[in-house]
Structure formats: C-alpha cells, structure tokens
Coordinates of C-alpha atoms and ligand atoms in Angstrom, one line a residue:
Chain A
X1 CA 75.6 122.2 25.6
X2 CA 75.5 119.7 29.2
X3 CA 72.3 119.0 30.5
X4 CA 73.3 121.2 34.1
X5 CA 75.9 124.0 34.3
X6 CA 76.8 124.8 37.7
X7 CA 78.2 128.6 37.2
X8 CA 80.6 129.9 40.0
X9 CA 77.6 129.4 42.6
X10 CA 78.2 130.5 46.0
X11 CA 75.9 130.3 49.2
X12 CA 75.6 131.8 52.5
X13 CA 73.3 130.9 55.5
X14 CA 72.4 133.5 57.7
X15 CA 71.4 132.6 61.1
X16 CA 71.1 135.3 64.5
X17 CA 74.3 133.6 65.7
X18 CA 76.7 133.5 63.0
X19 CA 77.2 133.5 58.9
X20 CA 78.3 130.2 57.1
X21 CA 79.4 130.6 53.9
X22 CA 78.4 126.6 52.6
X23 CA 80.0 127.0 49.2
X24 CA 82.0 129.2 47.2
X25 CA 82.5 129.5 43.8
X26 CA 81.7 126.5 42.7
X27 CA 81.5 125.2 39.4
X28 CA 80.9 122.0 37.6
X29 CA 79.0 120.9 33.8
X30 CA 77.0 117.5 34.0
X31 CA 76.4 116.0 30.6
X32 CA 73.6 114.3 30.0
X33 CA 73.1 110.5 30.7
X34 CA 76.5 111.2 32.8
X35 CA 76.4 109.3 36.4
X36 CA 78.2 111.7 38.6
X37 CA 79.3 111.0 42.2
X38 CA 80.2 114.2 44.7
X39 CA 82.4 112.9 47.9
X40 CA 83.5 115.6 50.4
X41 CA 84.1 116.2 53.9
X42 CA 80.8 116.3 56.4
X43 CA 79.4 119.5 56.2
X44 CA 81.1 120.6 53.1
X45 CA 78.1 121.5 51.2
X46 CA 77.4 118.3 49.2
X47 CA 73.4 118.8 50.4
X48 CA 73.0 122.3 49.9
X49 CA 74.7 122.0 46.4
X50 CA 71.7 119.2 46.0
X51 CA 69.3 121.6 47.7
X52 CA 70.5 124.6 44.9
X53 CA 70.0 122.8 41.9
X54 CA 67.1 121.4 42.9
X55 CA 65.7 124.6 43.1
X56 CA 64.9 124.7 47.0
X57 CA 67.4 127.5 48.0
X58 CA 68.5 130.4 45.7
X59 CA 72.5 130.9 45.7
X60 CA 73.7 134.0 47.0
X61 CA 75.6 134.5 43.8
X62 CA 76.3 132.6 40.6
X63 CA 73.8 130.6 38.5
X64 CA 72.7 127.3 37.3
X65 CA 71.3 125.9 34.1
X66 CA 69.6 123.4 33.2
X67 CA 68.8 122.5 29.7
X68 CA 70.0 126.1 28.7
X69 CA 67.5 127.8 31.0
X70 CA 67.8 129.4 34.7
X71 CA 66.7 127.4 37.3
X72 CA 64.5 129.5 39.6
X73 CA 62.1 127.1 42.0
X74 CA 61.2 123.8 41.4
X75 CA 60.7 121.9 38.4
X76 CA 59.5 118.2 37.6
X77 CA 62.5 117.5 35.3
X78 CA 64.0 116.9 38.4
X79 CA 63.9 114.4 41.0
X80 CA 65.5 114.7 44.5
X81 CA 66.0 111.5 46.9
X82 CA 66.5 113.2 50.2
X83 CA 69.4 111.0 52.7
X84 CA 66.4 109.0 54.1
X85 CA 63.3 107.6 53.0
X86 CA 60.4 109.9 55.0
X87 CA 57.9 107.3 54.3
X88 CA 54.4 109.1 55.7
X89 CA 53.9 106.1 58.0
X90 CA 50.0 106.7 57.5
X91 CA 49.8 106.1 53.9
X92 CA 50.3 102.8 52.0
X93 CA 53.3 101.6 50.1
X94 CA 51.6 101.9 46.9
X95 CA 50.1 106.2 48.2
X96 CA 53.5 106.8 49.5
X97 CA 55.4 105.9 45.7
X98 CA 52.0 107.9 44.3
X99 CA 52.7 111.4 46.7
X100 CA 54.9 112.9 43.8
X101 CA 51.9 112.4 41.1
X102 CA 49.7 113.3 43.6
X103 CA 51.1 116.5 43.9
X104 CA 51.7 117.2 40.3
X105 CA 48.2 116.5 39.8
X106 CA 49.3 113.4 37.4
X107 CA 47.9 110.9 39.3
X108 CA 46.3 109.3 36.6
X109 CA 44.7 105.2 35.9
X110 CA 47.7 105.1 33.6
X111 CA 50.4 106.5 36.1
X112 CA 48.9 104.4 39.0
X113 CA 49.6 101.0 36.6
X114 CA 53.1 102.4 36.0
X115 CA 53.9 102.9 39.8
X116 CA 52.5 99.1 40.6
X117 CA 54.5 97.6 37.9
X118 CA 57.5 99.5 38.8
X119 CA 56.8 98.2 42.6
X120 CA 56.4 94.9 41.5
X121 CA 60.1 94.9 38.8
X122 CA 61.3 96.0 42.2
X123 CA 60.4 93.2 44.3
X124 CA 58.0 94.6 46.1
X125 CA 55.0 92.8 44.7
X126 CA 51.8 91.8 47.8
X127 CA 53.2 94.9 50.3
X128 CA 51.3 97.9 48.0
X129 CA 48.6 97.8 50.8
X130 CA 51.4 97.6 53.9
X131 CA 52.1 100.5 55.8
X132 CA 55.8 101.2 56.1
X133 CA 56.7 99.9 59.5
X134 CA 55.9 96.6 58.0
X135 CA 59.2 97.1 55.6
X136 CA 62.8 96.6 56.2
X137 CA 64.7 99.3 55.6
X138 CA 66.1 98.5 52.2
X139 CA 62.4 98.2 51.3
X140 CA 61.7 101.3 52.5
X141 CA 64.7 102.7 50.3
X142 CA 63.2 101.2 47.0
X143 CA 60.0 102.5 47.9
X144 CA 61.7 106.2 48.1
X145 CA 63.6 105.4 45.2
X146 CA 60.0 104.3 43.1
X147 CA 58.5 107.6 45.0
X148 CA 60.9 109.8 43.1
X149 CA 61.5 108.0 39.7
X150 CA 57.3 107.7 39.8
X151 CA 57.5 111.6 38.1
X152 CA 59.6 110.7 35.5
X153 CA 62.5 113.3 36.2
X154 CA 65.6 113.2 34.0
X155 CA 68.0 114.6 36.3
X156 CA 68.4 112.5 39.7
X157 CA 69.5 114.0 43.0
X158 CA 70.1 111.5 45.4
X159 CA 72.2 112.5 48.8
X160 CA 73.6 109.5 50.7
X161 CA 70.9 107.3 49.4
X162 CA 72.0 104.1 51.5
X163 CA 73.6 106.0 54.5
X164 CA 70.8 104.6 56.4
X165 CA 71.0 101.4 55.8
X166 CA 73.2 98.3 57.2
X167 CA 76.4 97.8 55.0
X168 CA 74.8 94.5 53.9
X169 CA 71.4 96.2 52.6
X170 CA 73.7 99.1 51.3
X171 CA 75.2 96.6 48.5
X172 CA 72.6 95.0 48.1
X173 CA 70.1 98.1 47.5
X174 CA 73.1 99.9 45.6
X175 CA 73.3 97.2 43.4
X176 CA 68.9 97.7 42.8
X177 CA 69.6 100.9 42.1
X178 CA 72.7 100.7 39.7
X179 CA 70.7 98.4 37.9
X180 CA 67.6 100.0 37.7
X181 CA 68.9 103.7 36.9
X182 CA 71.3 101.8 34.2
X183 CA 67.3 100.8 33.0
X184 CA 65.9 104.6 33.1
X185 CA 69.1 106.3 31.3
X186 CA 69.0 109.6 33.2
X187 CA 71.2 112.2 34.1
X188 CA 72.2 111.3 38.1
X189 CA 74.0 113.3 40.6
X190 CA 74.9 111.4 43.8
X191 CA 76.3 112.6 46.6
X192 CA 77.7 110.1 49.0
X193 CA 80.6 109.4 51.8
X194 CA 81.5 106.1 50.8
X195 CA 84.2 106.5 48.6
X196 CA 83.9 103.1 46.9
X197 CA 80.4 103.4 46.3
X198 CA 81.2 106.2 44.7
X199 CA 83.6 104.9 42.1
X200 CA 81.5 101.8 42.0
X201 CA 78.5 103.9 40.4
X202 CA 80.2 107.0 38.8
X203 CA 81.3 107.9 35.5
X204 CA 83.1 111.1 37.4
X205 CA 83.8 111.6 40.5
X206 CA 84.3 114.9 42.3
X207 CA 85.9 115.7 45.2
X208 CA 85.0 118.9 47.2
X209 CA 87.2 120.4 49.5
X210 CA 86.2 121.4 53.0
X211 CA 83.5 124.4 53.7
X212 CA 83.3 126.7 52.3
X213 CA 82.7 123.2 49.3
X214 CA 84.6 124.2 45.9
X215 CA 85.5 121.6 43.6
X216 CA 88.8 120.1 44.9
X217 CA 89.3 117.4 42.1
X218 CA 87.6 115.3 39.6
X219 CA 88.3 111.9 38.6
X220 CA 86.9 110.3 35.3
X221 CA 85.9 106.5 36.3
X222 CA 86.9 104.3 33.3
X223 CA 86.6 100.9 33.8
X224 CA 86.7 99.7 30.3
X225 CA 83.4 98.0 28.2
X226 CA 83.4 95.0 29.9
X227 CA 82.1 96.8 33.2
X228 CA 78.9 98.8 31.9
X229 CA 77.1 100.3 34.5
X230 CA 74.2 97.1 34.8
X231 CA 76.3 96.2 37.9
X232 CA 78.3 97.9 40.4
X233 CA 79.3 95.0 42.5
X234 CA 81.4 93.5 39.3
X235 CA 83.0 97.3 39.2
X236 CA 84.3 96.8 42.9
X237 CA 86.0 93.5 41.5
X238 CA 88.2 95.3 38.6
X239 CA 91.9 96.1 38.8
X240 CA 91.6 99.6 38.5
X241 CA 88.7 100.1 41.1
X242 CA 92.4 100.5 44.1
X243 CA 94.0 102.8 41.9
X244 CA 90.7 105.3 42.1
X245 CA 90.1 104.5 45.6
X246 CA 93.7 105.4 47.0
X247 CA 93.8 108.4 44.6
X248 CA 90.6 109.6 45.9
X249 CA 91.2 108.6 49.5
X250 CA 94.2 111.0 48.7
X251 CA 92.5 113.5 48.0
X252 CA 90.1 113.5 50.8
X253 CA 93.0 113.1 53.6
X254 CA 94.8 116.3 52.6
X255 CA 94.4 119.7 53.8
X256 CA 95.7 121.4 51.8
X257 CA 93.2 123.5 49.5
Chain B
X1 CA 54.7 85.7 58.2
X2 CA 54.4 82.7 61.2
X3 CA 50.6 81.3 60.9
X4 CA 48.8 81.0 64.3
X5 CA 49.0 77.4 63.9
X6 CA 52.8 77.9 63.5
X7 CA 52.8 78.3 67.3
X8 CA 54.8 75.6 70.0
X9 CA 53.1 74.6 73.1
X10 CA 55.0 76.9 75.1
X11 CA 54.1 80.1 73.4
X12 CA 50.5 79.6 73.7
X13 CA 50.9 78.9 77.5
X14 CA 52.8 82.2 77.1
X15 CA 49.7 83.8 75.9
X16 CA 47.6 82.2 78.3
X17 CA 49.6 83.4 81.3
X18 CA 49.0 87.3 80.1
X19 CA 45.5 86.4 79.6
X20 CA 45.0 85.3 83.1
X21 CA 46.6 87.9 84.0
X22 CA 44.9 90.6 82.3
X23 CA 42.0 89.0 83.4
X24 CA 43.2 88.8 87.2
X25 CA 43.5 92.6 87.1
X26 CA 39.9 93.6 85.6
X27 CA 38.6 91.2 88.4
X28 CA 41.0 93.0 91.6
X29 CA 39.6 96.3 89.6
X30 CA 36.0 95.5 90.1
X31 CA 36.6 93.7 93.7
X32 CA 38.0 97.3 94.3
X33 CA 35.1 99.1 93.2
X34 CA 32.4 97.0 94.8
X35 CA 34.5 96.8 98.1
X36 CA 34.3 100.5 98.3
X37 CA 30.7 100.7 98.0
X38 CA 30.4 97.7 100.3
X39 CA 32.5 99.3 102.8
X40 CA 30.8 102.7 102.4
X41 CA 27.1 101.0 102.9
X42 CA 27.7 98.6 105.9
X43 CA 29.8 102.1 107.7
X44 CA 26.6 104.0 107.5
X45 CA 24.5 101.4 108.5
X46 CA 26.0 100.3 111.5
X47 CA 26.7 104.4 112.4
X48 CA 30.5 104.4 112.4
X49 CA 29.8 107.4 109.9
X50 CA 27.3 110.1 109.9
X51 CA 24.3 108.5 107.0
X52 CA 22.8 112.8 107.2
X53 CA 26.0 113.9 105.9
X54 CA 27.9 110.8 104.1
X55 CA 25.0 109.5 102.3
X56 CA 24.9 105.5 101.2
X57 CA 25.2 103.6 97.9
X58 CA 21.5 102.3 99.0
X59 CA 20.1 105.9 99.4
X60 CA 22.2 107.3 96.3
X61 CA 20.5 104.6 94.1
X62 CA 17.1 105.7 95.7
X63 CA 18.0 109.3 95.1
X64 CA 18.5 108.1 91.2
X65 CA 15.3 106.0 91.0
X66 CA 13.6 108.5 91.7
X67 CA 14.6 111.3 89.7
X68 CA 14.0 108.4 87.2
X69 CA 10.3 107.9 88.0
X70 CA 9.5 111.4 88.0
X71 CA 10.9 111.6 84.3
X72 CA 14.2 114.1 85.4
X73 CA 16.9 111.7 85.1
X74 CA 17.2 112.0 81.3
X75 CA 16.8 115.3 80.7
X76 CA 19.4 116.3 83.6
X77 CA 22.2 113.3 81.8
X78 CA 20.8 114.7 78.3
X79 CA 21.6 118.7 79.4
X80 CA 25.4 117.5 80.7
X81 CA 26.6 115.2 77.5
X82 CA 24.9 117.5 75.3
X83 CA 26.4 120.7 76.7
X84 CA 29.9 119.0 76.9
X85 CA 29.8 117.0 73.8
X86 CA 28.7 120.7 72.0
X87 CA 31.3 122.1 74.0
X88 CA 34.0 120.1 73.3
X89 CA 33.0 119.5 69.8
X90 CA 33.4 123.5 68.8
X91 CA 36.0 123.8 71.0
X92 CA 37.9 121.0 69.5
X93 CA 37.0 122.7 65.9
X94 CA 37.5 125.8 66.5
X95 CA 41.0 125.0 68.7
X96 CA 41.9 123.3 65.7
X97 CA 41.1 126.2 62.9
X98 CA 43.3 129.0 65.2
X99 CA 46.0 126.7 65.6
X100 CA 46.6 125.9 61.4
X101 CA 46.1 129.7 61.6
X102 CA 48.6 129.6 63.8
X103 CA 50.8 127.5 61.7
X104 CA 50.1 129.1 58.6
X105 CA 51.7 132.8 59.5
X106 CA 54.3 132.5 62.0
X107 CA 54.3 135.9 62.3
X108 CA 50.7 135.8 63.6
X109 CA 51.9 132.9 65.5
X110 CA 54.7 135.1 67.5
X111 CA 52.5 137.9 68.0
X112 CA 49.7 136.3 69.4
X113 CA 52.2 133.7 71.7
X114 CA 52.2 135.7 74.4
X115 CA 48.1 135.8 75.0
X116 CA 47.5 132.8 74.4
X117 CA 49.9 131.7 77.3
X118 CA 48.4 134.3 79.8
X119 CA 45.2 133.1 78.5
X120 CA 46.0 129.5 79.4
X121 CA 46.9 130.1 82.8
X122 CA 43.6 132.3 83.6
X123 CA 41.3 130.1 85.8
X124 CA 38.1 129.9 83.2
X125 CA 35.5 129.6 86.2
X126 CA 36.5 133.3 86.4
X127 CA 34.6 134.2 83.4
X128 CA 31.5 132.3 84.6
X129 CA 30.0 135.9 85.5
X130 CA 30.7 137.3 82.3
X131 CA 29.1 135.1 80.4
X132 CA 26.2 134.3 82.3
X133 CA 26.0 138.5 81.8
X134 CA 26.1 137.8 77.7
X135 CA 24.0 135.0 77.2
X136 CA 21.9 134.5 80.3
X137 CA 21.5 131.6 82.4
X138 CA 21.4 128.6 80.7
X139 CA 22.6 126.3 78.3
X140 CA 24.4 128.7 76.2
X141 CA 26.3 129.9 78.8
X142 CA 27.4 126.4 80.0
X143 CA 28.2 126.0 76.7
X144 CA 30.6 129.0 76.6
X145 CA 32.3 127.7 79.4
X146 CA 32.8 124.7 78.4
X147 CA 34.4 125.6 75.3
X148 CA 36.8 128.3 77.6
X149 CA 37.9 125.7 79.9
X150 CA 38.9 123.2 76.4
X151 CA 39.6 125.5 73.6
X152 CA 42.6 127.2 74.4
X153 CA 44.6 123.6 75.3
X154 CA 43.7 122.8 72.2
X155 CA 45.1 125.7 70.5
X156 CA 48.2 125.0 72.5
X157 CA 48.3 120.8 72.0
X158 CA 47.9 121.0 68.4
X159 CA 49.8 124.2 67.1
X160 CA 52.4 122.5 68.8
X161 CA 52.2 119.0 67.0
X162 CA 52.1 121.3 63.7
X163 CA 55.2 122.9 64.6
X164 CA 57.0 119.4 65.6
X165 CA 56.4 118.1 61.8
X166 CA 59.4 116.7 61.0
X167 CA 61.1 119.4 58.6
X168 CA 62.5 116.8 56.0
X169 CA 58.3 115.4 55.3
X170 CA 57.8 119.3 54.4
X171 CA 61.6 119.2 52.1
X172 CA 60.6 116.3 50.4
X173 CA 56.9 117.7 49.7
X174 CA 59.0 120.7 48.5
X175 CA 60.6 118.7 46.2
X176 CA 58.1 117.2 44.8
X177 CA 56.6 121.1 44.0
X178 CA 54.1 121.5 46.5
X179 CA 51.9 124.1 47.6
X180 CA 51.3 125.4 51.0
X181 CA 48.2 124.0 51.3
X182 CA 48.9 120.5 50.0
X183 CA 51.6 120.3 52.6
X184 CA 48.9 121.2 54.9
X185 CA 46.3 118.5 54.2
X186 CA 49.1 116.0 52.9
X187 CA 51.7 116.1 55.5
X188 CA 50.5 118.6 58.7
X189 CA 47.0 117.1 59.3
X190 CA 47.4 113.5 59.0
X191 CA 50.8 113.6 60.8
X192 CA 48.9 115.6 63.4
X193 CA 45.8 113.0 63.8
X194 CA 47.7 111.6 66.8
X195 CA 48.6 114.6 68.7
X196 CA 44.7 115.6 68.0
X197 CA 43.4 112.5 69.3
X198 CA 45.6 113.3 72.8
X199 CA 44.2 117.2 72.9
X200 CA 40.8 115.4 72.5
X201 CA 41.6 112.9 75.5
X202 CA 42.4 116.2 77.6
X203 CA 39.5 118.4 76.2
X204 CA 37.0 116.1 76.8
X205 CA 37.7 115.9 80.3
X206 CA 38.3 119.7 80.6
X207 CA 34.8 120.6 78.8
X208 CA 33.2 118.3 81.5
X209 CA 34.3 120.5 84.0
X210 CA 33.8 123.8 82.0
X211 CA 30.0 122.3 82.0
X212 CA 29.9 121.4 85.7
X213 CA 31.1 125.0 87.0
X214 CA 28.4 126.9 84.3
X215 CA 25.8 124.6 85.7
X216 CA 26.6 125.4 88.9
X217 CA 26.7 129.2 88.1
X218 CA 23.6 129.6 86.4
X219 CA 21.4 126.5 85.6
X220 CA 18.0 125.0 85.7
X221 CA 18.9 121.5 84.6
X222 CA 21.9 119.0 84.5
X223 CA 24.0 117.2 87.0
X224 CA 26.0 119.8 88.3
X225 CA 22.9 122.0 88.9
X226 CA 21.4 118.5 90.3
X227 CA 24.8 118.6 92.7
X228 CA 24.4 122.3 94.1
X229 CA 20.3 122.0 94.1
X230 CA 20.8 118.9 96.1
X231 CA 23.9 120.8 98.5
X232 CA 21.6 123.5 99.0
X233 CA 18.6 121.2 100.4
X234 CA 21.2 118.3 102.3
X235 CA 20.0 116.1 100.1
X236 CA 23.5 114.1 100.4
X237 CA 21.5 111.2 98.7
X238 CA 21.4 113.1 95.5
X239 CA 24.3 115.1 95.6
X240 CA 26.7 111.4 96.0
X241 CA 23.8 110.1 93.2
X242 CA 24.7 112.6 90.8
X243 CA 28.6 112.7 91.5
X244 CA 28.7 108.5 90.8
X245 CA 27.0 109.6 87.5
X246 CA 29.2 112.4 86.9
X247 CA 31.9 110.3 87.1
X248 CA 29.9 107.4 84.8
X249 CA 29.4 110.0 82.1
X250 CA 33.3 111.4 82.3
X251 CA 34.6 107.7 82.2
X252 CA 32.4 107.2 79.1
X253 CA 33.4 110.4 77.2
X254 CA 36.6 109.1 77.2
X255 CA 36.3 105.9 76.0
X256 CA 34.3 107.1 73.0
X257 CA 37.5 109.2 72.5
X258 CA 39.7 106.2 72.8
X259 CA 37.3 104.5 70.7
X260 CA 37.5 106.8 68.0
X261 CA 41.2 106.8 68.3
X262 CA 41.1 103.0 67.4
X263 CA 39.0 103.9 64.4
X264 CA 41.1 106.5 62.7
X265 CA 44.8 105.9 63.8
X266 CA 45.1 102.4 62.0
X267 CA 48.4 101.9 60.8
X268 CA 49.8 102.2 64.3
X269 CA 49.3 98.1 64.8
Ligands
ADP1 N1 69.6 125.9 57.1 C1 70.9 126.1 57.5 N2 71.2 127.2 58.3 C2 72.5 127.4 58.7 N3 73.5 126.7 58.4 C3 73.3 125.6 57.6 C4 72.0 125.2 57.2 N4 72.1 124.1 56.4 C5 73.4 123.8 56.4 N5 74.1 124.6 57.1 C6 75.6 124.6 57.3 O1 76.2 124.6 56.0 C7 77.3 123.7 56.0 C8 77.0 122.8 54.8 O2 75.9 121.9 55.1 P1 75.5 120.7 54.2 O3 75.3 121.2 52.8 O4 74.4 120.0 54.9 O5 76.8 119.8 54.3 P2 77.0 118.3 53.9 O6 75.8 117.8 53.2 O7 78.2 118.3 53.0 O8 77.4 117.5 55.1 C9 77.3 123.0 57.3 O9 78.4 123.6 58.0 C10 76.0 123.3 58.0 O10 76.2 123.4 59.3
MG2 MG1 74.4 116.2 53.8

C-alpha cells in the first residue's frame, strides 16, 4: 500500500465575487521514502494540493490517505515548509526551530538537545540566541527547514522552498537540504517552478496542467547508482539530466490539455 | 562581525560629526526653551505685555513655591498622574481585552463595528455630566473620563494590529496543529507588542486630557482643577504655573512609555 493516496480530489474556493475551481480530479500514490517533485503553471494548484494533504482545507470531493487512513485535520506525521521562512522575528533562532514542539507540547530537555545539535550539523552553531534579522536568508531557510523537521514528520511538504532566495543561495541551500533529507529518509513532496531543481532532487516528477491542476504527466527520474540522492549538484552534471529537462520543459510549454 | 577597534580614522570622525551634531540640536532645543521664558519675563517687565493677564516665569515659579510651602503641590501632581496613570492603565487593559474579543469572533467583531466608530468620533467631554451624575464629583469620575477619552483608541489601534497579522504566521501555526488560543499568545500578542506600545504613546496623552476636562468638571484637587480655581480668581500666576507643569507631567508620561518600549521591544536593534 503507498504511504499517500491522492483519490480523484477536487477543490473549489468560494469567494462573494466568483468560484475557482483550483483542482479537479486529481490523483496521484506516493510511496514511501519516494522524493517527489510537482512543477506546474502559477496558480495551478500546486499549494492548495500542499494545503489538502496537509490537512488545512477539506476537498470538495475525493479523498486522501495516508498510511491507509482518512486524513481529516492535521496530523504530526506530517511536516509542511510553507514558500517562506515566517521566522517570528521576536523569538530566537533556537525558540523559532522549537515553535513546532512547543505546540505539540514535546518540548522536552531531550528534544531541545536534538534541535541544538541539528542547528549546529547545519552550520548554524553561536546564532541559537540571534534574532532572525541577524541571518541571511539561506540561514533563515535552514532555520525553517530545522523548525519543521524538529517534529519528526515522515511525510515532507515543502512549496517553493528556495523561491525566496538569490539563485546562488538557492544551490547552495538545495544542496543542504538534498543532503540532509537524503540523512532523515522520509517521504517528501516538493513543489517548485524551477524545473531543474526539480529533476535535480526528484525520484518523479509531475507535471500539472493549468487550473483547474490535474496531473498532466509524470516522469520517473533515473539517473543510475552512481548519482544517489546525497547530492543534487552532481545530478545537474549527468547526461541524462537535458533529456528530462527539455521533455519536461515540453510539457509545461504546451496547451494542450 | 567588525570589532570597534576595527574602525579607520575616518569613520570615527564620521561618528564624531553626528555626535556634535546631535549634541548641537539638544543645545538650539534648550536655547529655545530658555529664550522663550527669557523673552516672556523681560516683556512683562518692561510692560510691552499686560503682567495681570500674561503672568511671568518669575511669578509662575512663585505661584509653585508656594503651593509647595503650604503642602498642596504634591497632592494636586499626586491627584493628576494618579488619576491618568489609573486611567490609562484600565483603559489600556481593558481596550486590550475587547479588542482580542474582538479578534476572537469576527462575527462579534462586524456587529459591534459600527458602534464603536460612532463611539469614536463622540467628543468624550460630553459625557463629563453623566458621570459626574454616577459617581459624584471626584476622583472616580476623573477617572471615568479618562478612561472614555483613551479606551476606545485602544480598542481601535490594537484590534486593528490583530487583524493585520500576517495570515501565513497563523498557516504555519496551523500546520504545526495549533489551537486558537496558542495562536493567540504565540503569534497575535507578541506580534502585536509594537502596535500596543504606539496605542500606549496615543493613550497616554489622551487619558491626560480625559483627566484635565473631569477635573475641570467636578474636582477638589489636581492641576486642572488648580487651572480653573486659579481662572476663576485671575490668578494668571497659577493658572501659567500649573499649565508649565501640565505640560512637565505629559512630557514625562511619555517618556516612561518610550522607556518601556525600549525595555520590552528588544529584538528590534
Ligand atoms: N483562499 C483562496 N480563495 C480563493 N481563491 C484562491 C484561494 N487560494 C488560492 N486561490 C486560487 O486558486 C488557484 C490555485 O492557487 P494555488 O494553489 O495557490 O496555486 P499555485 O500554488 O499553483 O500557484 C489560484 O487561481 C488562486 O487564485
Ligand atoms: Mg503556490
């Protein structure tokens, strides 16, 4: 059985002005341990599918699974990294990766050590008592990245992790975190617009078509044993990493449905 | 991180220059003041203004020695900041507690909006009467109009910051499973502490006034009872003494707000 089944889900906002149907009928099984990457036109629904399996919006119609069972609300088995970081600028480095536990009610002597250590694996060792302003904003992305692995979730949302950030920072920090989700072995569902980061970090790849978001296409990212998933930088280098790229640019550049 | 001794010649003439600077300023700020007095002193003395009806700085301090000697000065200063500070203090509480009200049931929020406008824009010295009928004359009705004239900006100031929270703090809170209330005291209040702090800057000043206008009303003690008492007689001498304090004790408020400020908004530098 995968570790999220994604059954014919379909969502509608309803606003005074106007409907918007964000997705329709969409469907897609994650195993687990599987890396997958969602690319799509803006406004698509790539964060709303986020926002449904993480339990924040119900879907109009259709259902999701994880581990075999509904999903209805929020759960700690999963961890959503929203597009930016949302530091609280009045709390320390070391209280803002600590909010999730603190919320939980597992902030604990034990999870406190875990947090520190995982601040300082993550080169950010002397700024646990700096307030955010004082960080650059890949920092600031590690921090939010520490904040959410902090509750040990095993399936990862992250939406446009690095779209903040400067294309320099952006490899450098996607790199961080290929590495360091390669480390933690979880499920991972990342939604991005960069098609090459992307195929860079994916096992599969799937590409949505325009709203109302179904699943266009999906592409299984192979690049052979010698390119584990430790770095995503070496990925970018192999042969085959153009032939995903222009089939997926493809993809993306066509209309039709 | 650059250590201070890291510094080259020309940056610490840098900071020198908007050190003489700053200090220039304080020093045309006080010439100012002094000038004024000065000004106002030598005008009455040599009759180019009317001393019955003008007063002078010489007389005013007089005017403030005495009350002094005869043991009023304190209690009159003491009735003022105490009926402000209590003023502004439940006001600022209680402004606070209606607007996470507010925030808490939007539906309350929308029914009430309207009120609380119409309520804004009602000049408070118009309830003077009213509560003068309630409580009496007295400190508890300067009290009550002290806390009129301050608590509804309040309301207005800080349901306002509440509502301004940046939407994705309160997603990301959500993901992480939280209740209303954490949201509250995790996100709302501490991201609100600076728009507080400014309602407080405005309050304080308004509950001075809401005090001045109750003692004027219906008082035995204070400076704005010292300031109609003293209007009433044409004693100018203490009417201009107690205005100069008046404006002492507003100036003072407010820099134990802005003192606080520095105290509890620390990550900001
Ligand atoms: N809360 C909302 N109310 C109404 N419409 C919304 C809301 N959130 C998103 N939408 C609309 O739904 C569509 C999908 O949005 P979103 O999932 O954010 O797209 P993406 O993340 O792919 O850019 C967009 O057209 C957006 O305008
Ligand atoms: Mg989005």
């Amino acid at each position: 059985m995968a570790k999220l089944v994604i059954n014919n889900v379909s969502l509608k906002y309803h606003t005074v002005e106007d409907e918007i149907e964000a997705l329709h009928n969409f469907n897609l099984q994650v195993v687990a341990k599987e890396f997958i990457s969602i690319v799509g036109p803006s406004g698509c629904g790539k964060s709303t599918l986020l926002s449904l399996i993480a339990g924040l919006i119900k879907p109009t119609s259709g259902s999701i699974f994880l581990d075999s069972s509904p999903i209805s609300g929020t759960t700690q088995k999963i961890g959503y990294m929203l597009q930016q970081d949302y530091l609280f600028e009045w709390r320390t480095i070391l209280d803002n990766a600590l909010l999730g536990l603190e919320v939980m009610h597992r902030k604990t002597g034990e999870s406190i050590t875990r947090v520190k250590k995982m601040l300082k694996d993550y080169g950010l060792s002397g700024f646990e008592n700096s307030y955010p302003h004082q960080l650059s904003g890949g920092m600031r992305q590690r921090v939010a990245l520490i904040r959410t692995l902090a509750t040990e979730p095993d399936l990862l949302l992250l939406d446009e992790p690095f779209s903040a950030l400067d294309y320099q920072t952006r490899l450098a920090v996607g790199e961080d975190v290929c590495r360091i989700l390669s480390q933690h072995q979880k499920t991972v569902i990342m939604v991005t617009h960069d098609i090459s980061e992307a195929i860079s970090m994916a096992d599969r790849v799937i590409v949505m078509t325009p709203r109302p978001g179904r699943v266009k296409s999906e592409h299984v990212i192979d690049f052979g044993p010698e390119y584990d998933h430790g770095s995503c930088l070496k990925r970018r280098e192999s042969p085959r990493f153009r032939e995903y790229f222009t089939a997926i640019w493809k993809e993306l550049n066509t209309n039709e449905r | 991180m650059n250590g201070k001794q890291g510094y080259s010649l020309e940056h610490y003439k840098y900071l020198r220059r908007i050190r003489a600077r700053k200090r220039i300023i304080l020093a045309m700020q006080i010439l100012l003041l002094v000038s004024v007095f000065a000004l106002w002193e030598a005008a009455a003395n040599y009759g180019w203004i009317n001393q019955f009806i003008t007063s002078k700085p010489s007389r005013a301090w007089m005017a403030a020695v005495n009350l002094f000697n005869r043991g009023e000065l304190w209690r009159h200063l003491g009735y003022t900041i105490g009926e402000t500070v209590l003023g502004f203090s439940v006001g600022t509480i209680a402004g606070i507690l209606i607007a996470a009200m507010l925030w808490w049931s939007d539906f309350v929020s929308r029914i009430l909006d309207p009120y609380i406008v119409i309520l804004n824009s009602v000049p408070k010295v118009a309830l003077g009467p009213i509560f003068i009928v309630w409580l009496g004359t007295g400190l508890n009705a300067v009290v009550a109009m002290a806390i009129a004239t301050s608590i509804i900006v309040t309301i207005m100031v800080v349901h306002n910051g509440f509502r301004n929270i940046d939407p994705n703090k309160i997603k990301l809170m959500h993901t992480f499973g939280a209740s209303r209330l954490q949201i509250f005291t995790k996100v709302v209040i501490p991201a609100s502490v600076p728009t507080m702090i400014a309602a407080l800057k405005v309050s304080v000043g308004l509950s001075l006034v809401g005090t001045i206008v109750g003692e004027f009303l219906g008082s035995k003690a204070g400076l704005g009872y010292l300031i109609v008492y003293g209007g009433q007689i044409f004693n100018m001498s203490l009417v201009m003494a107690a205005v100069i304090m008046l404006s002492t004790v507003s100036a003072l408020l407010y820099y134990l707000v802005v003192l606080l400020e520095r105290k509890v908004v620390k990550y900001n530098h």
